[in-house]
Short mmCIF file of C-alpha atoms in Angstrom, two decimals:
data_model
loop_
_atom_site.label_atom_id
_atom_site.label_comp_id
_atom_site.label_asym_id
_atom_site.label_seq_id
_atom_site.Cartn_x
_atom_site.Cartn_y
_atom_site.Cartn_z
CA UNK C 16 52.50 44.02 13.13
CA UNK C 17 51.74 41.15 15.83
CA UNK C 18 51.97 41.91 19.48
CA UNK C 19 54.96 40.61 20.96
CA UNK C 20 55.21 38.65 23.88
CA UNK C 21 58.73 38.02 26.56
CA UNK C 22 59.23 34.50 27.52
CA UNK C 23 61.07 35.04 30.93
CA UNK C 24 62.89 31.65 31.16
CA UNK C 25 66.14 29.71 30.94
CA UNK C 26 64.27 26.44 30.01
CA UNK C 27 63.88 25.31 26.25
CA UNK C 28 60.91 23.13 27.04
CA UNK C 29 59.05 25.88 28.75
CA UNK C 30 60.24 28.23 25.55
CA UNK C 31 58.47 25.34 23.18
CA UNK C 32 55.23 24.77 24.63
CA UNK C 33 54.27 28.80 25.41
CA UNK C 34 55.06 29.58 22.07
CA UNK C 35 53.14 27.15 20.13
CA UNK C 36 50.33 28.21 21.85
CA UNK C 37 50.91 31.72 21.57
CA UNK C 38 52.16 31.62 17.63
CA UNK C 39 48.55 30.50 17.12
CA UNK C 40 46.93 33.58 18.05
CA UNK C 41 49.53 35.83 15.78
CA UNK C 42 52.14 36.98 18.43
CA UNK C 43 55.73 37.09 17.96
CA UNK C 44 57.62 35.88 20.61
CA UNK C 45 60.85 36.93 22.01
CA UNK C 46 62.87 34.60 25.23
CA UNK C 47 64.74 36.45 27.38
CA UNK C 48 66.84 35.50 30.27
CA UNK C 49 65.15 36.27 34.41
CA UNK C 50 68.64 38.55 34.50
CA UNK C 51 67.47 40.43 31.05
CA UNK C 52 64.08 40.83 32.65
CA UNK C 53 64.76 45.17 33.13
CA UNK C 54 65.05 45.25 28.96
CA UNK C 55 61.76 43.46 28.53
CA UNK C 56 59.27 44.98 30.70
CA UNK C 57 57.90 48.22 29.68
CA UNK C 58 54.85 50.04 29.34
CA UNK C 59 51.90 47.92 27.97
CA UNK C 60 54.56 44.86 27.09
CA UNK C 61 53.49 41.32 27.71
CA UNK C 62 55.28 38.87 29.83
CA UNK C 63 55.25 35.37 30.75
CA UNK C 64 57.48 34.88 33.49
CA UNK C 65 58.68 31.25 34.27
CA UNK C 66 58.17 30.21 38.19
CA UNK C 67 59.72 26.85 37.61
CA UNK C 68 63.17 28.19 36.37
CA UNK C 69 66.17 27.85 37.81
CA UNK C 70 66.81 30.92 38.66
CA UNK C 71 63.58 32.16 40.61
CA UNK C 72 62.95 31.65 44.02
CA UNK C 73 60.12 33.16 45.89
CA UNK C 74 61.59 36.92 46.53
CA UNK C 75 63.00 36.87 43.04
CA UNK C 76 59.48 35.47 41.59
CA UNK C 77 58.33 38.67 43.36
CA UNK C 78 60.95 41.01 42.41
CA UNK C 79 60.55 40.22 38.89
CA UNK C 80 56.27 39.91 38.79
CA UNK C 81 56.32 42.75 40.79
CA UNK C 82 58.80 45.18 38.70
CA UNK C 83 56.93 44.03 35.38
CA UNK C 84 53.47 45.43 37.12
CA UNK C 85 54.97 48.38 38.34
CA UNK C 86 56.32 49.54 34.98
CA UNK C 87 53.02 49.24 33.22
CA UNK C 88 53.52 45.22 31.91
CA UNK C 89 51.24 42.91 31.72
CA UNK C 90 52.85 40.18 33.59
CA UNK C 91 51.92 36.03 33.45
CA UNK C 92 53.03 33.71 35.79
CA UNK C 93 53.56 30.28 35.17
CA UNK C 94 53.55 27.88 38.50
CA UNK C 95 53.33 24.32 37.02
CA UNK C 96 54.82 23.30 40.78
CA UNK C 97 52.60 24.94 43.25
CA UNK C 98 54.07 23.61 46.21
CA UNK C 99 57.89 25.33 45.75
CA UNK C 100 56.21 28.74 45.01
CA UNK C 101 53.15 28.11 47.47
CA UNK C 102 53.62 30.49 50.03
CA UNK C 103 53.54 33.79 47.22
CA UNK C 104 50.46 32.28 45.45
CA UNK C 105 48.31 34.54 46.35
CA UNK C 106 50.32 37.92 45.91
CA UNK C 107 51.36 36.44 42.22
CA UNK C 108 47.55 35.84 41.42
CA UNK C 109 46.90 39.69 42.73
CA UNK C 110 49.76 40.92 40.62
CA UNK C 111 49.16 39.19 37.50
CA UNK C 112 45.22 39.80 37.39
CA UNK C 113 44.48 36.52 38.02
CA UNK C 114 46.49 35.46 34.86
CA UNK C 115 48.19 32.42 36.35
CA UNK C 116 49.11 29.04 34.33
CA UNK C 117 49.49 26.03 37.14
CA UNK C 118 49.90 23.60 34.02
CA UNK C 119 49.91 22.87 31.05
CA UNK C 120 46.10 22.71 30.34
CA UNK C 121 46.23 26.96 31.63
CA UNK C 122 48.43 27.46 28.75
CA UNK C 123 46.04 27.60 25.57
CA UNK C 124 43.20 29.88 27.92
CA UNK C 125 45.82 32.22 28.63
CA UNK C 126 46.94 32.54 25.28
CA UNK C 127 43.48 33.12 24.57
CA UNK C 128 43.13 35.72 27.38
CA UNK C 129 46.57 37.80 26.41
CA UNK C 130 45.24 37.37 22.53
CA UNK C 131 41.86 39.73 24.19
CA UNK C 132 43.73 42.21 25.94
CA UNK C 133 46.59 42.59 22.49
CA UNK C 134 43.35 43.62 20.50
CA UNK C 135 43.73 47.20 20.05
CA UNK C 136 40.19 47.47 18.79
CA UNK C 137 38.56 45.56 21.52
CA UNK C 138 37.10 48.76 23.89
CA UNK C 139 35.19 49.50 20.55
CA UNK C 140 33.51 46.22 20.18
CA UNK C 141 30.59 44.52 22.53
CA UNK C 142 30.79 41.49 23.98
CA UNK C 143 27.38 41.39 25.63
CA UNK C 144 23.91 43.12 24.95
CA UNK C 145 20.94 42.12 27.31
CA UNK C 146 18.14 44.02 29.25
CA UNK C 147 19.62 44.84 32.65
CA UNK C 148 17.78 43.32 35.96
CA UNK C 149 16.77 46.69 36.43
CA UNK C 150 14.07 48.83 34.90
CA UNK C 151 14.66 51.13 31.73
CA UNK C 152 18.01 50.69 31.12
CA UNK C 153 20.55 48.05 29.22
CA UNK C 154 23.55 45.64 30.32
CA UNK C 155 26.39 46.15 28.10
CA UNK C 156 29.52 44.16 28.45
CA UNK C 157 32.56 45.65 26.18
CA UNK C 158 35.39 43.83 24.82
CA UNK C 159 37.97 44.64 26.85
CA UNK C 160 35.91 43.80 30.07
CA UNK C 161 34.06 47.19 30.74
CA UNK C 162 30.19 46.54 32.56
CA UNK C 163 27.99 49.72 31.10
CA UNK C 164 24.36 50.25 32.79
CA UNK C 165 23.00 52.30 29.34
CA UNK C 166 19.52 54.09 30.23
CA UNK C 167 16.66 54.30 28.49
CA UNK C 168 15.81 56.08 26.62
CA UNK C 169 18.05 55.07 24.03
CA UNK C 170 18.10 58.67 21.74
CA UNK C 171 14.67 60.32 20.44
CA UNK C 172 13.45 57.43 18.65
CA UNK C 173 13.14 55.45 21.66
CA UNK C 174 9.33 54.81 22.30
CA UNK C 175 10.33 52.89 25.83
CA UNK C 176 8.52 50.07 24.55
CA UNK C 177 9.54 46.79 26.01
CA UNK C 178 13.03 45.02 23.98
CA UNK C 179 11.70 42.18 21.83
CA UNK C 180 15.04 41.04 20.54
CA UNK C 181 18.83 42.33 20.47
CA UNK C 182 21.30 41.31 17.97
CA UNK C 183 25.29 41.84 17.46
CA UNK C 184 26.52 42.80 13.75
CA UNK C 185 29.06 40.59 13.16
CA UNK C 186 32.01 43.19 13.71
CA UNK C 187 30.79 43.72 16.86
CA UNK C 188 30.60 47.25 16.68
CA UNK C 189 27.14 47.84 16.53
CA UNK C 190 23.55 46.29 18.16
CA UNK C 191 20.77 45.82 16.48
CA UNK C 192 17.65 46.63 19.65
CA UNK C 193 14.09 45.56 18.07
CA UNK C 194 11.28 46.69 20.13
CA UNK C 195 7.60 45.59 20.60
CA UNK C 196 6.30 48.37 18.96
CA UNK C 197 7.87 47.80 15.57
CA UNK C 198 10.64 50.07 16.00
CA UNK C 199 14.22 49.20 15.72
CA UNK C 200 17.22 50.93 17.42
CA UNK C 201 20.96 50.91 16.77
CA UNK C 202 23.37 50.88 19.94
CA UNK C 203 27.01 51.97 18.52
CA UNK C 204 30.09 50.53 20.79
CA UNK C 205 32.33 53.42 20.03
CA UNK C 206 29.87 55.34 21.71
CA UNK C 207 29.51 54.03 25.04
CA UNK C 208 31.00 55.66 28.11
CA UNK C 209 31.91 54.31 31.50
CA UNK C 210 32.18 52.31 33.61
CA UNK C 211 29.39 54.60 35.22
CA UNK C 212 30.50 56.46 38.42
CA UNK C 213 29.57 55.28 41.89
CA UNK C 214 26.86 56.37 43.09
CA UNK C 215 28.10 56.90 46.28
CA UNK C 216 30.90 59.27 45.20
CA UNK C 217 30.20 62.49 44.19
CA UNK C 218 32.07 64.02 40.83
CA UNK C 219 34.21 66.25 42.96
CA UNK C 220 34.71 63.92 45.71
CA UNK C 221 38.44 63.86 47.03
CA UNK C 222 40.30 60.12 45.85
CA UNK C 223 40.39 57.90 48.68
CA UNK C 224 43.37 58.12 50.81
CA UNK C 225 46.30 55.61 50.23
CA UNK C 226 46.03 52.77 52.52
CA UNK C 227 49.39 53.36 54.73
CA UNK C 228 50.87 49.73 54.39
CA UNK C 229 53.13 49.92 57.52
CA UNK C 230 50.43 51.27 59.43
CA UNK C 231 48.13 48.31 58.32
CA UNK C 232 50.38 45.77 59.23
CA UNK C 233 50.70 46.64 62.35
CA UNK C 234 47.15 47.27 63.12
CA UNK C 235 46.70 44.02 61.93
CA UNK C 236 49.29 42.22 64.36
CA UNK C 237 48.10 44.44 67.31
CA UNK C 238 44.31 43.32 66.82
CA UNK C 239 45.22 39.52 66.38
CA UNK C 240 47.77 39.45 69.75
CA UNK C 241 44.62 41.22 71.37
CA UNK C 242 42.19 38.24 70.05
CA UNK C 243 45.04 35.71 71.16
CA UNK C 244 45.61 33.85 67.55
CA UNK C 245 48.92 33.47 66.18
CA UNK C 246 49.65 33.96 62.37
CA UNK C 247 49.38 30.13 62.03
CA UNK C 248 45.84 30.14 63.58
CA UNK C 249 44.82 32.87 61.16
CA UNK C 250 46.49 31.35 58.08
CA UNK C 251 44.20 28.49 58.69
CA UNK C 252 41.08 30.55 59.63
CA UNK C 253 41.17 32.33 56.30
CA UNK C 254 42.72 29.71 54.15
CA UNK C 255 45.61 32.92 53.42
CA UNK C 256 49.53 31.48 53.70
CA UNK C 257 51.24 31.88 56.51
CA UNK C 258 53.61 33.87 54.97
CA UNK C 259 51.60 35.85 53.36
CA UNK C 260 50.46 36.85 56.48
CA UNK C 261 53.71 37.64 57.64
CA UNK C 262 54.85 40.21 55.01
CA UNK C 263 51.41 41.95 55.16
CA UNK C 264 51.99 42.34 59.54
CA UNK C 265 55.60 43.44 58.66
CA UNK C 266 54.55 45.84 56.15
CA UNK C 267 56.02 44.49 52.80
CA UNK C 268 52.82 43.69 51.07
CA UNK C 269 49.21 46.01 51.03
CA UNK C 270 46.32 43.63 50.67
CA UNK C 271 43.46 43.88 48.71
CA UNK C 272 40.14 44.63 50.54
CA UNK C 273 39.08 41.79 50.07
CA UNK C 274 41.88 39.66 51.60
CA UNK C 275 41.90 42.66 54.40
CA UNK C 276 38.25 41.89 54.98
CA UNK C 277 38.58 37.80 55.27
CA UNK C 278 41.81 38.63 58.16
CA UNK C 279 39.08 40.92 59.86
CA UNK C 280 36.23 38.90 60.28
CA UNK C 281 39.06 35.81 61.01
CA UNK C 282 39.84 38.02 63.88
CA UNK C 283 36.70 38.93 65.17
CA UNK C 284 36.67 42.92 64.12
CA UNK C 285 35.11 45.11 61.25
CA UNK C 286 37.70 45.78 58.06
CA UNK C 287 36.90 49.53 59.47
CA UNK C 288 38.27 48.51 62.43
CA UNK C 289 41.73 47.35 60.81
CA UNK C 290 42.17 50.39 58.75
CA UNK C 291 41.27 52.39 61.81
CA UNK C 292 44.37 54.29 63.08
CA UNK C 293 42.86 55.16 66.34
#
């Protein structure tokens, strides 16, 4: 059975060119209504929600991206008109991993992309084989995204001897590793664990603490009245909407630590400064 995909819209044109590009990588497609939205988002379901519609303006473009995350979808915007939608553009891009159509050109690589992430087989299959940078040990890129460091040795028959050539079966499920020596190795997919841990946390390390969002925010404000800039000085500084800037001072939105750490150094301070609630 094909994976199916919502088509959040109330415009037929929108409907027609989505799904011809979608019907060509297998998926069935369903439309449903922005006020229908609760009955299609669920737990590992795919959505393409439609910016442009009638119905959405920028808290209900939020709302509904937003909800779809938060259930476990995996939510697509489509923002053919950038300017009426601007000042969410960068929250949408956070929410939707980065899977955001702003025309009609996006539409067949995002197919493409969703058509990746349907394959239920794709953690088991490599995507990339190479030596790593580093000494004794391999670069593995999975399917479905994963980046494995895989040391060498690679099992008892592994002499260590330098990597002469590396080859993918066609399934994609196996590598084929020749070595110098005349030896030849097989790397199985299914078998490869990680991501690898960070170094720099221990196994029984505590998780980080939640970032306090409220807390943030007005950390945030305090240190850019201190440096004299208003939210309109910063917005340009860091190339980060106005708005955006807003919700995050008020609260309403946790950035990412990387959009944390370009409002730092626009303000002068450390990111450990910001997060500081000293």
């Amino acid at each position: 059975m094909s994976a199916l995909i919502s088509l959040i819209t109330d415009r037929v044109s929108f409907e027609s060119l989505w799904r011809e590009a979608l019907e060509q990588h297998g998926f069935g497609i369903q439309s449903s209504k922005p006020d229908h939205l609760i009955s299609a988002a669920r737990e590992g379901a795919f959505l393409v929600v439609d910016a442009d519609c009638h119905a959405f303006d920028e808290n209900e473009l939020l709302l509904s991206v937003g909800f779809a995350r938060a259930v476990g979808a995996v939510p697509v915007a489509s923002m053919a008109s950038t300017q009426r939608m601007r000042s969410v553009d960068d929250v949408i891009d956070e929410l939707c991993f980065g899977l955001v159509a702003r025309g009609e050109a996006d539409v067949p690589r995002i197919a493409a992309a969703l058509a990746r992430r349907a394959n239920a087989v794709r953690s088991e299959r490599f995507e990339f084989v190479t030596v790593s940078p580093r000494e004794r040990e391999l670069l593995v890129i999975m399917g479905d995204g994963r980046s494995v460091l895989v040391p060498r040795p690679i099992g008892t028959e592994d002499s260590g001897a330098e990597i002469a050539q590396i080859s993918l079966a066609d399934d994609a499920y196996t590598a084929t590793l020749e070595l110098s020596d005349g030896a030849t190795l097989e790397l199985k997919a299914a078998e490869i664990e990680g991501p690898q841990r960070s170094p720099t946390r221990s196994a029984d390390a505590a998780p980080p603490t939640p970032i306090n969002g409220a807390k943030l925010g007005a950390r945030l404000r305090e240190l850019r009245l201190k440096a004299q800039l208003t939210q309109a000085e910063l917005a340009r500084r860091t190339g980060i909407h106005r708005p955006n800037i807003a919700r995050v001072e008020a609260g309403r939105h946790t950035p990412s630590l990387e959009t944390l750490s370009r409002l730092a150094t626009a303000i002068g301070v450390s990111t450990t400064l910001v997060l500081s609630e000293d």
